Amino acid sequence: MRLQQILRNVSKFRTVFDFGGRDIAHWFPGHMAKGLRQMKANLRNVDCILEIHDARIPCTGRNPVFQESLNVRPHLLILNKLDLADPSSKQRVLKQLEKSGVENVLFTDCQRQIDANIKKIVPMVTQLIESRPRYHKEEDTYYCLMVIGVPNVGKSSLINALRRTNMKKGGRASKVGGEPGITKAVLTKIQVCERPALFLVDTPGVLPPKIESVETGMKLALCGTILDHLVGEDIMADYLLYSLNRLEKFSYVDQYDLGEPSDDVQHVLKRIAVKLGKTQRVKAITGVGNITITMPNYTAAAYHFIRAFRRGELGRVTLD
């Protein structure tokens, strides 16, 4: 009886998200524009493009500006952060990408010390390069790849994982961070394999100059490719709750002791704040004077909710 009641309640949840006329702030910093110019200028020295994207949003947010480059070089799409994406969505994603003309796709988890798919990258890239004429680079005995993608999808982590796998070298050859915009410039060549001699060029994350829709921007923001304050953590938390319910991912219920799924973000954030002890003291004006009361800190709760999703604590979710 209890399960039937929960299912009836869930069936009444939102089927469409109301963005309330909001728009995504324009975010195309100077280093992004400069990086894009440098990438185009260096393309003639590149044998293959490695496009890194977040496996949770395999189609959303892939920068159309890159397509000019991808059309003239062999291309391998690497969907990283597989540990955070829904494993049951892989075949559907592959079919969807195939329809859009993307044939060479690999799923990876660069945070793992050993990832079998990382080992496949060098052989795949070598085969792609050798299957096509290299024109002015025929005399070169090494291969050069360019790593591209939107911010915070794991480009630098991939470079470090390739070095760790193929050259048995520890340390970080490329800076890694958890916020978008860590890599600011096109770097010098970084060797990631000795046989064959293979070099990568890291690049800054580049977003489309104009994000095509508010929903696209919201998915990008939830996955950390747009700075949170440009979107607003309150609306991000609400869209996350809507998405989890739509996908029937109810891990948040047990995570925050809710008892049952909810479509009310204020209710969920209040429970999160209470559970985590995130409160704030505010002054209130009453008929008997000013008093100080303790209130749930909804902003802090939203911050925690979003980051719990990004860490995979709310289950493995593919938003597309």
XYZ file of N, CA, C and O in Angstrom, residues 41-126:
344
model
N 45.112 28.128 -35.028
C 46.427 28.398 -35.606
C 47.335 27.179 -35.539
O 48.190 26.980 -36.418
N 47.167 26.344 -34.514
C 48.031 25.181 -34.320
C 47.501 23.924 -34.998
O 48.140 22.873 -34.955
N 46.332 24.019 -35.620
C 45.696 22.823 -36.164
C 46.538 22.147 -37.248
O 46.536 20.923 -37.367
N 47.277 22.922 -38.027
C 48.073 22.343 -39.114
C 49.162 21.398 -38.590
O 49.678 20.576 -39.338
N 49.524 21.533 -37.310
C 50.554 20.680 -36.720
C 49.976 19.463 -36.014
O 50.704 18.714 -35.363
N 48.660 19.274 -36.127
C 47.963 18.235 -35.367
C 47.547 17.087 -36.280
O 47.060 17.304 -37.390
N 47.750 15.848 -35.814
C 47.372 14.657 -36.587
C 45.967 14.169 -36.258
O 45.315 13.532 -37.084
N 45.500 14.433 -35.037
C 44.209 13.884 -34.600
C 43.642 14.766 -33.498
O 44.393 15.362 -32.707
N 42.322 14.852 -33.449
C 41.625 15.612 -32.406
C 41.065 14.644 -31.372
O 40.376 13.681 -31.715
N 41.366 14.899 -30.107
C 40.711 14.185 -29.005
C 39.716 15.148 -28.372
O 40.111 16.139 -27.769
N 38.442 14.878 -28.547
C 37.405 15.719 -27.932
C 36.935 15.039 -26.652
O 36.424 13.922 -26.677
N 37.119 15.726 -25.524
C 36.722 15.170 -24.226
C 35.411 15.819 -23.811
O 35.263 17.044 -23.877
N 34.453 14.993 -23.390
C 33.177 15.523 -22.921
C 32.727 14.721 -21.705
O 33.255 13.635 -21.420
N 31.769 15.262 -20.981
C 31.252 14.636 -19.768
C 30.231 13.571 -20.145
O 29.263 13.857 -20.850
N 30.428 12.334 -19.664
C 29.529 11.223 -20.010
C 28.116 11.434 -19.484
O 27.181 10.786 -19.952
N 27.927 12.333 -18.521
C 26.581 12.602 -18.001
C 25.772 13.470 -18.957
O 24.539 13.495 -18.894
N 26.465 14.212 -19.829
C 25.794 15.053 -20.835
C 26.469 14.798 -22.186
O 27.088 15.707 -22.760
N 26.387 13.577 -22.711
C 27.165 13.191 -23.891
C 26.859 13.993 -25.146
O 27.695 14.067 -26.049
N 25.678 14.568 -25.228
C 25.294 15.353 -26.411
C 25.179 16.840 -26.090
O 25.550 17.692 -26.909
N 24.682 17.152 -24.926
C 24.488 18.544 -24.543
C 25.821 19.267 -24.396
O 26.738 18.773 -23.744
N 25.894 20.454 -24.992
C 27.032 21.327 -24.730
C 28.274 21.061 -25.538
O 29.287 21.738 -25.343
N 28.242 20.077 -26.452
C 29.408 19.895 -27.327
C 29.512 21.128 -28.217
O 28.569 21.467 -28.908
N 30.661 21.771 -28.176
C 30.823 23.080 -28.788
C 30.774 23.007 -30.316
O 31.656 22.416 -30.942
N 29.756 23.610 -30.969
C 29.666 23.556 -32.432
C 30.819 24.275 -33.120
O 31.116 24.009 -34.282
N 31.495 25.183 -32.380
C 32.646 25.884 -32.952
C 33.754 24.896 -33.291
O 34.555 25.118 -34.203
N 33.813 23.779 -32.567
C 34.840 22.773 -32.829
C 34.616 22.026 -34.137
O 35.547 21.420 -34.667
N 33.396 22.028 -34.645
C 33.087 21.176 -35.782
C 33.943 21.488 -37.011
O 34.300 20.595 -37.779
N 34.303 22.761 -37.196
C 35.171 23.125 -38.316
C 36.481 22.351 -38.226
O 37.009 21.861 -39.229
N 37.012 22.244 -37.017
C 38.277 21.544 -36.816
C 38.100 20.042 -36.976
O 38.938 19.371 -37.578
N 37.003 19.521 -36.432
C 36.811 18.075 -36.432
C 36.622 17.532 -37.839
O 36.924 16.371 -38.113
N 36.122 18.347 -38.731
C 35.851 17.882 -40.092
C 37.112 17.682 -40.924
O 37.070 17.057 -41.980
N 38.239 18.222 -40.480
C 39.460 18.130 -41.288
C 40.546 17.278 -40.618
O 41.654 17.193 -41.125
N 40.252 16.651 -39.492
C 41.216 15.810 -38.812
C 40.510 14.562 -38.283
O 39.318 14.613 -37.962
N 41.231 13.434 -38.192
C 40.653 12.283 -37.489
C 40.194 12.701 -36.091
O 40.829 13.545 -35.455
N 39.113 12.103 -35.630
C 38.451 12.582 -34.413
C 38.055 11.411 -33.526
O 37.437 10.451 -33.987
N 38.438 11.490 -32.264
C 38.018 10.511 -31.272
C 37.298 11.248 -30.152
O 37.863 12.161 -29.539
N 36.037 10.883 -29.911
C 35.252 11.474 -28.829
C 35.401 10.605 -27.586
O 35.077 9.418 -27.602
N 35.909 11.191 -26.515
C 36.085 10.484 -25.256
C 35.075 11.026 -24.251
O 35.088 12.215 -23.920
N 34.173 10.155 -23.799
C 33.175 10.543 -22.796
C 33.718 10.150 -21.435
O 33.714 8.982 -21.045
N 34.202 11.139 -20.714
C 34.877 10.930 -19.441
C 33.881 10.997 -18.271
O 32.723 11.328 -18.453
N 34.355 10.664 -17.096
C 33.546 10.630 -15.872
C 32.470 9.555 -15.957
O 31.335 9.737 -15.482
N 32.835 8.429 -16.562
C 31.896 7.311 -16.694
C 31.415 6.824 -15.339
O 30.289 6.326 -15.216
N 32.245 6.971 -14.308
C 31.866 6.518 -12.966
C 30.674 7.287 -12.415
O 30.019 6.828 -11.469
N 30.355 8.446 -13.005
C 29.234 9.262 -12.536
C 27.992 9.125 -13.413
O 26.913 9.582 -13.036
N 28.144 8.506 -14.586
C 27.035 8.394 -15.540
C 26.301 7.071 -15.367
O 26.856 6.086 -14.869
N 25.051 7.046 -15.785
C 24.218 5.839 -15.709
C 24.737 4.804 -16.714
O 24.707 5.048 -17.922
N 25.230 3.650 -16.248
C 25.792 2.654 -17.177
C 24.761 2.096 -18.151
O 25.119 1.658 -19.243
N 23.489 2.126 -17.779
C 22.454 1.572 -18.663
C 22.182 2.467 -19.877
O 21.476 2.064 -20.798
N 22.752 3.677 -19.893
C 22.486 4.611 -20.986
C 23.512 4.508 -22.114
O 23.363 5.169 -23.150
N 24.548 3.689 -21.976
C 25.657 3.675 -22.935
C 25.211 3.363 -24.354
O 25.563 4.069 -25.300
N 24.431 2.299 -24.544
C 24.020 1.918 -25.893
C 23.126 2.975 -26.529
O 23.252 3.272 -27.723
N 22.246 3.547 -25.734
C 21.373 4.608 -26.258
C 22.205 5.810 -26.693
O 21.966 6.397 -27.764
N 23.190 6.162 -25.895
C 24.062 7.292 -26.214
C 24.849 7.032 -27.497
O 24.956 7.901 -28.367
N 25.397 5.822 -27.621
C 26.178 5.485 -28.813
C 25.328 5.583 -30.083
O 25.778 6.086 -31.116
N 24.079 5.096 -30.006
C 23.186 5.173 -31.168
C 22.865 6.627 -31.509
O 22.803 7.009 -32.679
N 22.660 7.435 -30.474
C 22.344 8.842 -30.684
C 23.515 9.574 -31.341
O 23.329 10.375 -32.261
N 24.736 9.281 -30.882
C 25.919 9.919 -31.453
C 26.166 9.439 -32.884
O 26.568 10.219 -33.747
N 25.904 8.162 -33.115
C 26.093 7.614 -34.460
C 25.179 8.315 -35.461
O 25.579 8.599 -36.596
N 23.955 8.624 -35.049
C 23.022 9.327 -35.924
C 23.530 10.721 -36.281
O 23.220 11.244 -37.348
N 24.311 11.326 -35.369
C 24.845 12.665 -35.633
C 26.204 12.619 -36.320
O 26.863 13.646 -36.485
N 26.637 11.407 -36.710
C 27.872 11.278 -37.484
C 29.127 11.028 -36.696
O 30.230 11.059 -37.251
N 29.007 10.773 -35.396
C 30.182 10.500 -34.563
C 30.371 8.990 -34.473
O 29.524 8.282 -33.934
N 31.487 8.502 -35.007
C 31.696 7.057 -35.098
C 32.659 6.513 -34.049
O 32.493 5.392 -33.566
N 33.687 7.273 -33.702
C 34.733 6.788 -32.801
C 34.512 7.358 -31.409
O 34.789 8.541 -31.153
N 33.988 6.521 -30.511
C 33.616 6.953 -29.162
C 34.224 5.999 -28.144
O 34.220 4.780 -28.342
N 34.731 6.567 -27.055
C 35.305 5.754 -25.981
C 34.874 6.337 -24.643
O 34.928 7.559 -24.447
N 34.418 5.487 -23.717
C 34.051 5.922 -22.367
C 35.243 5.713 -21.437
O 35.882 4.651 -21.476
N 35.535 6.704 -20.594
C 36.681 6.578 -19.691
C 36.345 7.093 -18.295
O 35.389 7.843 -18.098
N 37.174 6.684 -17.352
C 37.145 7.196 -15.984
C 38.588 7.501 -15.612
O 39.328 6.628 -15.156
N 38.993 8.744 -15.825
C 40.395 9.123 -15.640
C 40.820 9.170 -14.179
O 42.002 9.299 -13.880
N 39.863 9.091 -13.260
C 40.218 9.119 -11.842
C 40.708 7.761 -11.350
O 41.363 7.668 -10.313
N 40.388 6.698 -12.076
C 40.842 5.366 -11.677
C 42.333 5.236 -11.940
O 42.855 5.743 -12.924
N 43.029 4.552 -11.052
C 44.456 4.344 -11.235
C 44.728 3.536 -12.494
O 45.691 3.787 -13.217
N 43.871 2.552 -12.767
C 43.995 1.743 -13.979
C 42.629 1.673 -14.652
O 41.665 1.215 -14.058
N 42.545 2.164 -15.883
C 41.300 2.131 -16.650
C 41.605 1.445 -17.981
O 42.426 1.932 -18.771
N 40.947 0.318 -18.237
C 41.227 -0.455 -19.451
C 41.017 0.377 -20.697
O 41.733 0.207 -21.700
N 40.050 1.281 -20.685
C 39.772 2.078 -21.885
C 40.851 3.131 -22.154
O 41.043 3.546 -23.302
N 41.547 3.577 -21.106
C 42.668 4.494 -21.319
C 43.739 3.807 -22.170
O 44.366 4.417 -23.042
N 43.926 2.501 -21.942
C 44.920 1.738 -22.701
C 44.549 1.621 -24.177
O 45.407 1.374 -25.018
N 43.263 1.793 -24.502
C 42.819 1.659 -25.892
C 43.057 2.923 -26.714
O 43.000 2.883 -27.951
N 43.305 4.051 -26.049
C 43.366 5.325 -26.763
C 44.517 5.364 -27.765
O 44.324 5.731 -28.933
N 45.731 4.995 -27.341
C 46.885 5.066 -28.249
C 46.691 4.179 -29.476
O 46.879 4.642 -30.613
N 46.303 2.892 -29.327
C 46.061 2.079 -30.532
C 44.970 2.645 -31.441
O 45.108 2.629 -32.670
N 43.882 3.169 -30.850
C 42.797 3.733 -31.663
C 43.270 4.958 -32.432
O 42.995 5.116 -33.629
N 43.982 5.837 -31.738
C 44.477 7.057 -32.369
C 45.474 6.723 -33.479
O 45.431 7.299 -34.572
N 46.373 5.779 -33.206
C 47.370 5.376 -34.208
C 46.687 4.855 -35.466
O 47.060 5.209 -36.592
